[in-house]
Short mmCIF file of C-alpha atoms in Angstrom, two decimals:
data_model
loop_
_atom_site.label_atom_id
_atom_site.label_comp_id
_atom_site.label_asym_id
_atom_site.label_seq_id
_atom_site.Cartn_x
_atom_site.Cartn_y
_atom_site.Cartn_z
CA MET O 8 -9.29 -6.83 8.57
CA GLY O 9 -10.10 -8.09 5.06
CA THR O 10 -7.53 -8.85 2.41
CA VAL O 11 -7.93 -5.52 0.69
CA LYS O 12 -5.86 -4.90 -2.42
CA LYS O 13 -4.72 -1.66 -3.95
CA LEU O 14 -6.41 0.57 -6.51
CA ILE O 15 -3.72 1.03 -9.15
CA PHE O 16 -1.12 0.79 -6.38
CA VAL O 17 -2.87 3.54 -4.42
CA LEU O 18 -3.52 1.49 -1.27
CA ALA O 19 -0.19 -0.23 -0.96
CA PHE O 20 -0.18 -0.46 2.78
CA ILE O 21 -3.75 -1.70 3.38
CA VAL O 22 -2.72 -5.34 3.06
CA ALA O 23 -3.46 -7.80 5.81
CA SER O 24 -0.60 -9.09 7.91
CA SER O 25 -0.64 -11.78 10.57
CA ASN O 26 2.84 -11.87 12.02
CA LEU O 27 5.14 -9.33 10.42
CA PHE O 28 4.90 -6.78 13.18
CA ALA O 29 5.56 -7.93 16.75
CA LEU O 30 4.70 -4.46 17.99
CA ALA O 31 6.01 -3.10 21.26
CA THR O 32 6.06 0.33 22.80
CA GLU O 33 9.62 1.01 21.68
CA TYR O 34 8.64 1.24 18.03
CA LYS O 35 8.25 4.75 16.75
CA SER O 36 4.79 6.27 16.53
CA GLY O 37 3.00 9.57 17.03
CA SER O 38 4.10 11.28 13.83
CA LEU O 39 3.68 10.81 10.09
CA LEU O 40 6.87 12.71 9.22
CA TRP O 41 10.36 11.78 10.45
CA LYS O 42 13.73 13.49 10.16
CA ILE O 43 16.71 11.29 9.24
CA SER O 44 20.16 12.61 10.12
CA GLY O 45 23.63 11.50 11.19
CA ASN O 46 25.55 8.48 9.93
CA GLY O 47 27.54 10.61 7.49
CA LEU O 48 24.67 12.68 6.09
CA GLU O 49 25.66 16.30 5.52
CA LYS O 50 22.01 17.38 5.42
CA PRO O 51 18.95 15.62 6.82
CA SER O 52 16.38 13.77 4.78
CA TYR O 53 12.73 13.26 5.68
CA ILE O 54 10.40 10.28 5.38
CA LEU O 55 6.63 10.68 5.21
CA GLY O 56 4.17 7.87 5.74
CA THR O 57 1.28 8.39 3.37
CA LEU O 58 -2.29 7.17 3.31
CA HIS O 59 -2.87 6.86 -0.37
CA VAL O 60 -6.52 7.87 -0.30
CA LYS O 61 -5.72 11.22 1.33
CA SER O 62 -6.06 14.18 -1.00
CA SER O 63 -3.15 16.43 -1.89
CA ALA O 64 -4.50 19.12 0.44
CA TYR O 65 -3.76 16.90 3.43
CA LEU O 66 -0.03 17.62 3.11
CA ASP O 67 -0.54 21.01 4.76
CA GLN O 68 -2.18 19.31 7.76
CA ILE O 69 0.98 17.31 8.51
CA PRO O 70 3.25 19.34 10.81
CA GLY O 71 6.49 20.30 9.10
CA ALA O 72 5.69 18.56 5.82
CA ARG O 73 5.75 21.61 3.56
CA VAL O 74 8.96 23.00 5.09
CA SER O 75 10.66 19.59 4.90
CA PHE O 76 9.59 19.17 1.28
CA ASP O 77 10.95 22.60 0.35
CA ALA O 78 14.27 21.88 2.09
CA SER O 79 14.78 18.63 0.18
CA GLU O 80 16.53 18.42 -3.17
CA GLN O 81 14.83 15.30 -4.51
CA VAL O 82 11.69 13.24 -3.94
CA VAL O 83 11.75 9.48 -3.49
CA GLY O 84 8.62 7.34 -3.75
CA GLU O 85 7.66 3.71 -4.02
CA ILE O 86 7.42 4.17 -7.78
CA VAL O 87 7.57 7.08 -10.20
CA MET O 88 3.87 7.83 -10.47
CA ALA O 89 4.22 9.48 -13.88
CA ASP O 90 5.29 6.11 -15.30
CA MET O 91 2.17 4.35 -14.06
CA MET O 92 -0.22 5.25 -16.84
CA ALA O 93 2.27 4.09 -19.46
CA GLN O 94 2.12 0.64 -17.89
CA ALA O 95 -1.69 0.51 -17.57
CA MET O 96 -2.10 -1.90 -20.49
CA LYS O 97 0.47 -4.30 -19.07
CA MET O 98 -1.28 -4.22 -15.72
CA GLN O 99 -4.64 -4.94 -17.34
CA GLN O 100 -3.13 -7.93 -19.10
CA LYS O 101 -1.86 -9.33 -15.81
CA MET O 102 -5.37 -9.08 -14.36
CA MET O 103 -6.70 -11.51 -16.97
CA MET O 104 -7.17 -15.18 -16.13
CA PRO O 105 -4.95 -17.53 -18.17
CA ALA O 106 -6.79 -19.37 -20.92
CA ASP O 107 -6.02 -22.75 -19.38
CA THR O 108 -7.49 -21.93 -15.94
CA THR O 109 -11.08 -21.44 -14.79
CA TYR O 110 -12.67 -20.80 -11.42
CA LYS O 111 -14.27 -24.25 -11.63
CA MET O 112 -10.70 -25.55 -11.31
CA LEU O 113 -9.94 -23.35 -8.30
CA TYR O 114 -13.15 -23.82 -6.30
CA ASN O 115 -15.49 -26.65 -5.46
CA GLU O 116 -19.16 -26.12 -6.25
CA SER O 117 -20.04 -24.65 -2.84
CA ASP O 118 -17.12 -22.21 -2.75
CA TYR O 119 -17.76 -21.16 -6.34
CA LYS O 120 -21.33 -20.26 -5.38
CA THR O 121 -20.19 -18.35 -2.27
CA VAL O 122 -17.79 -16.17 -4.26
CA SER O 123 -20.09 -15.75 -7.25
CA ASP O 124 -23.08 -14.77 -5.11
CA GLY O 125 -20.95 -12.30 -3.16
CA LEU O 126 -19.67 -10.69 -6.34
CA THR O 127 -23.18 -10.45 -7.75
CA LEU O 128 -24.28 -8.62 -4.63
CA LEU O 129 -21.37 -6.17 -4.84
CA LEU O 130 -20.80 -5.71 -8.55
CA GLY O 131 -23.96 -6.97 -10.20
CA ALA O 132 -22.10 -9.82 -11.91
CA GLY O 133 -20.90 -13.22 -10.75
CA LEU O 134 -18.02 -15.49 -11.71
CA ASP O 135 -19.73 -16.47 -14.96
CA GLN O 136 -19.13 -12.90 -16.10
CA LEU O 137 -16.11 -11.86 -14.02
CA GLY O 138 -14.23 -15.14 -14.38
CA VAL O 139 -12.10 -13.61 -17.11
CA LEU O 140 -10.26 -11.79 -14.31
CA THR O 141 -7.84 -13.35 -11.86
CA PRO O 142 -8.85 -13.31 -8.18
CA ALA O 143 -6.41 -10.44 -7.62
CA GLY O 144 -8.00 -8.66 -10.57
CA ILE O 145 -11.43 -9.14 -9.03
CA GLN O 146 -10.23 -7.73 -5.72
CA MET O 147 -8.90 -4.73 -7.63
CA SER O 148 -12.35 -4.25 -9.14
CA LEU O 149 -13.98 -4.48 -5.71
CA LEU O 150 -11.65 -1.84 -4.39
CA GLN O 151 -12.32 0.42 -7.35
CA VAL O 152 -16.01 0.38 -6.40
CA LEU O 153 -15.10 1.26 -2.81
CA ILE O 154 -12.76 4.08 -3.84
CA MET O 155 -15.18 5.62 -6.32
CA LYS O 156 -17.86 5.62 -3.64
CA ASN O 157 -15.82 7.02 -0.75
CA TYR O 158 -12.76 8.76 -2.19
CA PRO O 159 -13.47 10.03 -5.73
CA HIS O 160 -10.38 12.27 -5.62
CA ALA O 161 -8.19 9.16 -5.19
CA ALA O 162 -9.59 7.63 -8.36
CA SER O 163 -8.34 10.71 -10.22
CA MET O 164 -4.93 10.39 -8.50
CA ASP O 165 -5.35 13.58 -6.46
CA VAL O 166 -3.47 11.92 -3.60
CA LEU O 167 -0.41 12.69 -1.48
CA ASP O 168 2.07 10.47 -3.31
CA SER O 169 1.21 11.84 -6.73
CA TYR O 170 1.10 15.40 -5.46
CA VAL O 171 4.58 15.48 -3.94
CA GLN O 172 6.07 13.95 -7.08
CA LYS O 173 4.23 16.39 -9.33
CA ALA O 174 5.32 19.31 -7.14
CA ALA O 175 8.91 18.10 -7.30
CA THR O 176 8.80 17.95 -11.09
CA GLU O 177 7.38 21.47 -11.24
CA GLN O 178 10.28 22.64 -9.07
CA GLN O 179 12.74 20.70 -11.25
CA LYS O 180 13.68 18.33 -8.44
CA PRO O 181 14.51 14.74 -9.40
CA VAL O 182 11.87 12.10 -8.70
CA ILE O 183 13.19 8.62 -7.98
CA GLY O 184 11.30 5.35 -7.53
CA LEU O 185 12.46 2.74 -5.05
CA GLU O 186 11.10 0.06 -7.36
CA THR O 187 9.74 -0.25 -10.88
CA ILE O 188 6.16 -0.49 -12.08
CA ASP O 189 6.97 -3.98 -13.35
CA HIS O 190 7.91 -5.05 -9.83
CA GLN O 191 4.68 -3.69 -8.36
CA ILE O 192 2.72 -5.50 -11.05
CA TYR O 193 4.56 -8.66 -10.03
CA VAL O 194 3.75 -8.08 -6.35
CA LEU O 195 0.08 -7.46 -7.08
CA PHE O 196 -0.69 -10.12 -9.65
CA GLU O 197 2.11 -12.66 -9.95
CA SER O 198 3.83 -13.17 -6.60
CA SER O 199 0.92 -15.24 -5.32
CA SER O 200 -0.36 -18.32 -7.17
CA LEU O 201 -3.86 -18.29 -8.62
CA GLN O 202 -4.95 -20.85 -6.04
CA ARG O 203 -3.69 -18.71 -3.17
CA GLN O 204 -5.38 -15.65 -4.69
CA ALA O 205 -8.60 -17.65 -4.98
CA ASN O 206 -8.32 -18.81 -1.37
CA ALA O 207 -7.85 -15.21 -0.22
CA LEU O 208 -10.89 -14.01 -2.18
CA LEU O 209 -13.02 -16.82 -0.76
CA CYS O 210 -11.79 -16.14 2.78
CA SER O 211 -12.64 -12.46 2.41
CA MET O 212 -16.16 -13.34 1.34
CA LYS O 213 -16.67 -15.76 4.21
CA ALA O 214 -15.09 -13.47 6.81
CA ASN O 215 -17.52 -10.67 5.96
CA GLU O 216 -20.68 -12.67 5.29
CA GLU O 217 -22.59 -11.07 8.16
CA LYS O 218 -21.99 -7.48 7.05
CA THR O 219 -21.09 -7.98 3.35
CA LEU O 220 -17.57 -7.64 2.00
CA GLU O 221 -18.11 -4.03 0.93
CA ALA O 222 -19.18 -3.01 4.43
CA GLY O 223 -16.19 -4.84 5.89
CA MET O 224 -13.79 -3.13 3.51
CA GLU O 225 -15.31 0.27 4.25
CA GLU O 226 -15.06 -0.36 7.99
CA ASP O 227 -11.38 -1.36 7.69
CA LEU O 228 -10.54 1.68 5.64
CA LYS O 229 -12.28 4.08 8.04
CA LYS O 230 -10.42 2.52 10.97
CA MET O 231 -7.15 2.91 9.09
CA GLU O 232 -7.92 6.53 8.25
CA LYS O 233 -8.70 7.37 11.87
CA LEU O 234 -5.43 5.82 13.05
CA TYR O 235 -3.58 7.68 10.32
CA ASP O 236 -5.15 11.00 11.27
CA ASN O 237 -3.92 10.36 14.81
CA ALA O 238 -0.42 9.45 13.51
CA ASP O 239 -0.79 6.15 15.39
CA LEU O 240 1.69 3.95 13.55
CA ASN O 241 1.61 1.30 16.25
CA GLY O 242 -2.19 1.26 16.01
CA ILE O 243 -1.94 0.71 12.25
CA GLY O 244 0.33 -2.24 12.92
CA ARG O 245 -2.12 -3.72 15.41
CA LEU O 246 -5.00 -3.24 12.99
CA VAL O 247 -3.37 -5.21 10.20
CA LYS O 248 -2.62 -8.04 12.61
CA GLU O 249 -6.38 -8.61 12.95
CA ASN O 250 -6.51 -10.31 9.56
CA PRO O 251 -8.73 -13.43 9.55
CA CYS O 252 -7.16 -14.62 6.29
CA PRO O 253 -3.38 -14.72 6.82
CA ASP O 254 -0.99 -15.56 3.99
CA PRO O 255 2.53 -15.17 5.43
CA GLU O 256 4.30 -15.79 2.11
CA ASN O 257 2.38 -13.08 0.32
CA GLU O 258 2.69 -10.73 3.28
CA TYR O 259 6.46 -11.19 3.28
CA THR O 260 6.61 -10.29 -0.43
CA ILE O 261 4.40 -7.23 -0.04
CA ASN O 262 6.01 -5.72 3.06
CA LYS O 263 9.23 -7.06 4.54
CA ALA O 264 10.94 -8.01 1.29
CA ARG O 265 10.22 -4.60 -0.18
CA ASN O 266 11.36 -2.75 2.95
CA ASP O 267 14.62 -4.71 2.93
CA ALA O 268 15.17 -3.92 -0.76
CA TRP O 269 14.49 -0.23 -0.19
CA MET O 270 16.98 -0.14 2.68
CA LYS O 271 19.70 -1.08 0.21
CA LYS O 272 18.88 2.03 -1.85
CA LEU O 273 17.95 4.70 0.68
CA PRO O 274 21.42 5.30 2.21
CA GLY O 275 22.95 6.12 -1.18
CA LEU O 276 20.02 8.29 -2.20
CA MET O 277 20.11 10.30 1.02
CA LYS O 278 23.88 10.72 0.83
CA ASP O 279 23.63 11.98 -2.73
CA LYS O 280 20.91 14.57 -2.02
CA PRO O 281 18.73 15.48 0.96
CA SER O 282 15.55 13.61 0.14
CA PHE O 283 11.84 13.80 0.81
CA ILE O 284 10.77 10.15 0.91
CA ALA O 285 7.04 9.42 0.65
CA VAL O 286 5.89 5.81 1.03
CA GLY O 287 2.82 4.07 2.42
CA ALA O 288 2.59 4.42 6.19
CA LEU O 289 2.61 0.68 6.82
CA HIS O 290 6.18 0.61 5.53
CA LEU O 291 7.21 2.68 8.56
CA VAL O 292 5.62 0.40 11.14
CA GLY O 293 7.19 -1.98 13.60
CA GLU O 294 10.35 -4.02 13.81
CA GLU O 295 10.71 -4.52 10.06
CA GLY O 296 9.57 -0.98 9.22
CA LEU O 297 11.84 1.58 7.66
CA LEU O 298 12.05 3.76 10.77
CA ASN O 299 13.41 0.94 12.92
CA GLN O 300 15.70 -0.30 10.14
CA LEU O 301 17.11 3.19 9.54
CA GLU O 302 17.83 3.59 13.23
CA LYS O 303 19.52 0.19 13.38
CA ALA O 304 21.64 1.25 10.40
CA GLY O 305 23.04 4.13 12.47
CA TYR O 306 20.83 7.06 11.53
CA THR O 307 19.11 9.37 13.99
CA VAL O 308 15.36 9.16 13.35
CA GLU O 309 13.28 11.89 14.99
CA ALA O 310 9.60 12.77 14.79
CA VAL O 311 8.83 16.10 13.14
CA LYS O 312 6.22 17.84 15.28
CA ASN O 313 6.15 21.36 13.81
#
């Protein structure tokens, strides 16, 4: 699986992982929606694993999702989506390469040509033109091309995460983010050094040379979507372990560290109000996933089937 980045934080969970999820049969799978009860909760909360390219209409295809949403008194997401556009300029700034760094400093001549030729094939411009962007910024641009081609509704934010937050606002339910936009900008563009970003971009190009990077990204996304449609959380975990370009430090920052931080907030939020929690499906997966962590914390976590 290639090192695919997010489109404006829309594909948070499609990030390669080499060793975060030592999957076994005991980890929860077979549902996208889970009921959280017990451990002092007067009313249950619900957690939904989302695939951020799925349109808003997909909510009604998830058993129990609409009823669970209606029964909840607040919505909790990774971020407050309404705040995202206000931070667009800051995000664009973080995508720009620092004035004192060039790709000639990050790559040798051969690697520079490999990346530049690959970008020219995909975007019609090489590093001479796109070198004003950081490697993470370039990967964002690549993903934008993929999204516009395959999921035009996602580019306009007609996706599950945005929909449930918008619906909550319309029903005057509070919408709470587990982290800030600034933190997601940090995770995307600053948590990994420019050299590590450059290495990841190069590895992605080399790993997909036979079928082109775009074809590889499309293939990965279609595999992920099929697993998601089958509510196969364990399968999603196995898929991300197939990464040919592992970066354990970055993977820790993107997944485990965020899950651990969210676990410090979720108990208080659920105790305050029965909550409908919608986060990327990868955050539910495996030993370090939220489902397993919630159960270890003393909650009863049950699949919602109807």
